[in-house]
Short mmCIF file of C-alpha atoms and ligand atoms in Angstrom, two decimals:
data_model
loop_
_atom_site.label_atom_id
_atom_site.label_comp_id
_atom_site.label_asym_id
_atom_site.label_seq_id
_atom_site.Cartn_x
_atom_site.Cartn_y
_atom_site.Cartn_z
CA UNK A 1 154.72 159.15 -100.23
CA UNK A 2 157.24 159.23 -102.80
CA UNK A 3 160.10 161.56 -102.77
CA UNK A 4 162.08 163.07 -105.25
CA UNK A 5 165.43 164.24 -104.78
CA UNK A 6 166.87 165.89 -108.56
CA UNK A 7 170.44 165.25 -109.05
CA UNK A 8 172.39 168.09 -109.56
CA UNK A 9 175.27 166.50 -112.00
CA UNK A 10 172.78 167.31 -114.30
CA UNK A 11 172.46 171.24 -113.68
CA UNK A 12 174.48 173.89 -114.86
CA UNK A 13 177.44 174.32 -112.80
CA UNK A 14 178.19 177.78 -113.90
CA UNK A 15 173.94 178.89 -112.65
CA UNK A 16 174.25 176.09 -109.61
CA UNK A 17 172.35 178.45 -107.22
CA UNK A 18 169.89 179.13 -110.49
CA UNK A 19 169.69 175.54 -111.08
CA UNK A 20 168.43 174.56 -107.56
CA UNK A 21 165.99 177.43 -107.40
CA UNK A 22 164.12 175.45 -110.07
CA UNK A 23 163.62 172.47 -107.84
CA UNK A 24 162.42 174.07 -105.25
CA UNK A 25 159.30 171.88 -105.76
CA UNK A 26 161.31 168.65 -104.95
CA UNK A 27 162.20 166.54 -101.54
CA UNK A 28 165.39 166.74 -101.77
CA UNK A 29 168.46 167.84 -103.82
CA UNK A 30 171.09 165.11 -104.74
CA UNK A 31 174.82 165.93 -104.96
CA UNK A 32 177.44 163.77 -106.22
CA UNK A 33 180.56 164.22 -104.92
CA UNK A 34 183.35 162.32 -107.03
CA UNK A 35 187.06 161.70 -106.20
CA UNK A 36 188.33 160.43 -108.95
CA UNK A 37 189.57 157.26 -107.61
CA UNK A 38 186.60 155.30 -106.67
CA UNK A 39 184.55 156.28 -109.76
CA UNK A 40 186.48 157.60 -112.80
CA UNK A 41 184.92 161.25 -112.63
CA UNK A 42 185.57 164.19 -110.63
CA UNK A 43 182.87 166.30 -109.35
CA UNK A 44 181.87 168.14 -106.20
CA UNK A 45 183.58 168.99 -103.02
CA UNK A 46 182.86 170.30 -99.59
CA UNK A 47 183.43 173.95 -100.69
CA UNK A 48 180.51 173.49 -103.25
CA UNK A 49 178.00 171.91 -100.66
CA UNK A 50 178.96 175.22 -98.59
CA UNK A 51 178.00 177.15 -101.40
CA UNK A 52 174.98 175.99 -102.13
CA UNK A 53 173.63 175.40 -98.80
CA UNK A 54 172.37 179.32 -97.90
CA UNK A 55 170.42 178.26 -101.84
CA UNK A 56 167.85 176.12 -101.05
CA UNK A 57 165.59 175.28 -97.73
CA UNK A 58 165.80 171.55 -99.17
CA UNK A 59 167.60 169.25 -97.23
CA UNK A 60 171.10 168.39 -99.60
CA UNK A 61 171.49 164.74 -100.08
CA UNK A 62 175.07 164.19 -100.61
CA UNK A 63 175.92 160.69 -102.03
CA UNK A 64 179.78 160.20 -101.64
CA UNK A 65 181.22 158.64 -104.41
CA UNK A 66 185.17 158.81 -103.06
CA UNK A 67 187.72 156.40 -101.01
CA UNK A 68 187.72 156.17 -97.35
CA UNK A 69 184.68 158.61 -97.05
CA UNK A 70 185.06 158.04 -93.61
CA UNK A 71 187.81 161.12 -93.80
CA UNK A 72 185.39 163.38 -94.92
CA UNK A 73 182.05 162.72 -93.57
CA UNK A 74 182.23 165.26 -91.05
CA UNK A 75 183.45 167.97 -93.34
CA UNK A 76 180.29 167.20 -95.65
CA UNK A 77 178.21 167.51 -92.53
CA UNK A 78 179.54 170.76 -91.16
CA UNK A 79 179.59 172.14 -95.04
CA UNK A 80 176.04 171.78 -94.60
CA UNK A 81 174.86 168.31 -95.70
CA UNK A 82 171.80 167.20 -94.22
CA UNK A 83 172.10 163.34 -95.74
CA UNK A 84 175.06 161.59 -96.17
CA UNK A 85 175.53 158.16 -97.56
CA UNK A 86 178.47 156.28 -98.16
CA UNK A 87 179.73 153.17 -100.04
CA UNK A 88 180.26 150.18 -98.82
CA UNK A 89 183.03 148.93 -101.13
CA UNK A 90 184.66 152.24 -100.59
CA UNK A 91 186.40 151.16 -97.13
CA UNK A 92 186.32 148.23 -94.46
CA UNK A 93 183.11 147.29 -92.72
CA UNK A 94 184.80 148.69 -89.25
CA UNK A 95 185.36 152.52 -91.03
CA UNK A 96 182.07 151.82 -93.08
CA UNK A 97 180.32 151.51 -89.42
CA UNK A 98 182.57 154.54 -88.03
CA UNK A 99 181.84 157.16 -90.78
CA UNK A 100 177.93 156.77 -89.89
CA UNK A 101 178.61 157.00 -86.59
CA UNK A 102 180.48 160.22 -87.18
CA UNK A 103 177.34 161.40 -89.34
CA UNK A 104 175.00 160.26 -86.60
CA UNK A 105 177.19 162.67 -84.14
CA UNK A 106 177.05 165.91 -86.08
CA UNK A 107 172.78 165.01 -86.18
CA UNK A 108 172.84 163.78 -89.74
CA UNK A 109 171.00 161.52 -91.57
CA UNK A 110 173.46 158.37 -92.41
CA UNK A 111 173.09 155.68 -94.85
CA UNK A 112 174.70 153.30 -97.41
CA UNK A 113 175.14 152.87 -101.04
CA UNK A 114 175.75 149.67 -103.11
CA UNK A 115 177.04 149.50 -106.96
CA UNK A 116 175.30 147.53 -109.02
CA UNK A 117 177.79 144.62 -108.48
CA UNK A 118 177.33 144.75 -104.74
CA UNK A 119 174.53 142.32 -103.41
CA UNK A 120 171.48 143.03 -101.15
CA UNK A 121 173.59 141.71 -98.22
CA UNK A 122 176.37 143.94 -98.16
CA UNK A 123 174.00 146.06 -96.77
CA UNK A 124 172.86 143.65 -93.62
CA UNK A 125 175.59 144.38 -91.40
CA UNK A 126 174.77 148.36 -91.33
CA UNK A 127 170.90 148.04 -91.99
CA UNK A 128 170.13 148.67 -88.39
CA UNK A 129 171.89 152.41 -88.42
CA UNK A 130 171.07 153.24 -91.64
CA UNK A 131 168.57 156.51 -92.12
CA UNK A 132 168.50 154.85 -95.67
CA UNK A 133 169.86 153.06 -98.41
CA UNK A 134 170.73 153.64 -101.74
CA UNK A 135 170.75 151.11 -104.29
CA UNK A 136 172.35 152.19 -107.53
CA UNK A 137 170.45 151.92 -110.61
CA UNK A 138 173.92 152.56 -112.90
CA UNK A 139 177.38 152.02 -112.02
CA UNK A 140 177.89 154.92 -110.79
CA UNK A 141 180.20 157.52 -111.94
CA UNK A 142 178.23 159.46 -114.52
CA UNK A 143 174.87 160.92 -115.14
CA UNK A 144 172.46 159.91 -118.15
CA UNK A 145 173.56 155.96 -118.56
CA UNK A 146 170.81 153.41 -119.13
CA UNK A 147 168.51 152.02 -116.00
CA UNK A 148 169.25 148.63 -114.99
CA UNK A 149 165.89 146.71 -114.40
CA UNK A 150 167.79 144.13 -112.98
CA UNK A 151 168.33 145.83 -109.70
CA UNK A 152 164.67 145.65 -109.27
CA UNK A 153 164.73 142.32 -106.72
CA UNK A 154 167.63 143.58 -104.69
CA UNK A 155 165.53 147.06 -104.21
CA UNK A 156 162.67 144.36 -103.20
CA UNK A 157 164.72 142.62 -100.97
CA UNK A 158 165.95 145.35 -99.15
CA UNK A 159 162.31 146.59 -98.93
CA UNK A 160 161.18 143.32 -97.13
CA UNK A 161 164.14 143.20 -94.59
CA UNK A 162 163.78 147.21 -93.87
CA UNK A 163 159.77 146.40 -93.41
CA UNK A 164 160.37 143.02 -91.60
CA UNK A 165 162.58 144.82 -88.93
CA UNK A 166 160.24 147.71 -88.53
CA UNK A 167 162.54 150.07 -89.65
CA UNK A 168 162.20 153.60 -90.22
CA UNK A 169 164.63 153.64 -92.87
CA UNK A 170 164.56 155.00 -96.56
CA UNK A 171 164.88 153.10 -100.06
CA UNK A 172 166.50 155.64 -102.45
CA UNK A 173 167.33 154.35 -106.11
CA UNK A 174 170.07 156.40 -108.38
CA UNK A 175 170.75 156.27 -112.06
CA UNK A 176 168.81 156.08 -115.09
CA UNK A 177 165.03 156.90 -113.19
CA UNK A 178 163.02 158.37 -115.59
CA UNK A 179 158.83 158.60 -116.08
CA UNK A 180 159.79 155.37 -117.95
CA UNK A 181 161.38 153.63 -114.89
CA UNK A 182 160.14 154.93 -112.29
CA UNK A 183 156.67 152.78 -111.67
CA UNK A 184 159.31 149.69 -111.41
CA UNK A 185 161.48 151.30 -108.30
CA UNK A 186 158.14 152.15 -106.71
CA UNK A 187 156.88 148.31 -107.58
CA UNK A 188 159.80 147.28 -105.93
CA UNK A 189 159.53 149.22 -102.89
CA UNK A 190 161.71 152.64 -103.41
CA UNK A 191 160.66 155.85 -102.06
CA UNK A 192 163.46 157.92 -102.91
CA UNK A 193 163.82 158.39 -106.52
CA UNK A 194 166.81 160.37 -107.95
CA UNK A 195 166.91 161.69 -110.97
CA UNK A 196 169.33 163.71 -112.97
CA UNK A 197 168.34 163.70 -116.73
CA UNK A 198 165.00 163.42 -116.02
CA UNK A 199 164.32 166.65 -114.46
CA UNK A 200 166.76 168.85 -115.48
CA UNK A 201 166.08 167.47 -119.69
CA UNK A 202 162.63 168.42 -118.67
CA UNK A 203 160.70 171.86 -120.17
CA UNK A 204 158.85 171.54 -117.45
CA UNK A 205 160.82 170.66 -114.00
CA UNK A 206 158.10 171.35 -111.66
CA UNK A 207 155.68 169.13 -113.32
CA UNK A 208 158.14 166.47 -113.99
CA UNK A 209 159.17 166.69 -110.42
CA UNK A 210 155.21 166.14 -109.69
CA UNK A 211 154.97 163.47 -112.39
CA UNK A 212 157.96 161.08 -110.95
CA UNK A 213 156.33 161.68 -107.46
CA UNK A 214 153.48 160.56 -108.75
C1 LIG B 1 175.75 158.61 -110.94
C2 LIG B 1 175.13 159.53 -109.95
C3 LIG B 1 173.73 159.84 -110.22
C4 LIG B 1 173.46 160.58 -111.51
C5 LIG B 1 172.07 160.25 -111.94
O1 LIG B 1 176.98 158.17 -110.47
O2 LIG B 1 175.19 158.96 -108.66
O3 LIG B 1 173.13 160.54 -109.13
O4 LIG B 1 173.59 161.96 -111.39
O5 LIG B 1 171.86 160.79 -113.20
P1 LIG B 1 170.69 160.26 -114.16
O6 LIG B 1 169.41 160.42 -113.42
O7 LIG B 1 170.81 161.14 -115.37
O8 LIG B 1 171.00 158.81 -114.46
ZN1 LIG B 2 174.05 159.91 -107.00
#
């Protein structure tokens, strides 16, 4: 089944709680926490995923966008973050293994993200203690930018090595996933699909929720 977790960045930030209340239909809700330094935007913090936590039943998918993540993962998990995924060009391989060990510790889901830069491979050395992988779709800083097809055969290969090795692990794609795009992440062997623009640009959330699931 195909899951759908609506990224927040594109709500209103003044009518979060609101905002979230109109995905209730969805799998998961994305947040994008930004530093400043390893994306040029600033976003979300740990006082904002405590916020919104008591909002929603949905587990809160928190894709860390920031330097060193491995100095916050633990705050994101006790703030309430159910899923948190980290990049690998944000630190070392050694702290990159360490911050989803700390995730693992509080009972959190743990996994890794690559920029569109970043080959399939960079993700080999954690694949094994991932919960799932994120593959971005945009280079990833801001919401609403343009889908790169391209990334289609690195989703694919990271499909065939997750099924090869039996592993349990999700395949989430991020940026630019609309009805549009969205047949060629699931072609390519995605099941998490997040989507800013797409749901919250929609009249309709719920049934665009419905319609990327699929
Ligand atoms: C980009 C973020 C995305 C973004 C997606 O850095 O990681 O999650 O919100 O927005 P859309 O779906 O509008 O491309
Ligand atoms: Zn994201």
């Amino acid at each position: 089944m195909i899951k759908v977790s609506p990224s927040i960045l594109s709500a209103d930030f003044a009518n979060l709680a609101r905002d979230i209340e109109k995905i209730a239909s969805a799998d998961y809700v994305h947040v994008d926490v930004m530093d400043g330094l390893f994306v040029p935007n600033i976003t979300i913090g740990i006082p904002v995923v405590k916020a919104i936590r008591p909002t929603t039943a949905l587990p809160l998918d928190v894709h860390l966008m920031i330097e060193r993540p491995v100095r916050y993962v633990e705050q994101f998990c006790d703030a309430g973050a159910d899923i948190v995924t980290c990049h690998v060009e944000a630190d070392s391989d050694e702290n990159t293994r360490e911050a989803l060990a700390k995730i693992h510790a509080r009972g959190k889901r743990a996994g890794v993200v690559i920029k569109p830069k970043t080959p399939a491979e960079a993700v080999l050395p954690f694949l094994g203690d991932c919960d799932i992988v994120l593959v971005m779709t945009v280079e990833p800083g801001f919401g609403g930018q343009s889908f790169m097809a391209d990334m289609m055969p690195k989703v694919a290969q990271l499909r065939r090595w997750i099924d090869e090795r039996g592993l349990g692990c999700e395949l989430e794609v991020d940026g630019g996933v609309s009805l549009k795009t969205r047949d060629a992440c699931v072609e390519a062997g995605a099941n998490v699909l997040v989507a800013g623009s797409a749901v919250y640009g929609a009249d309709d959330i719920p049934g665009r929720i419905a319609a990327l699931r699929g």
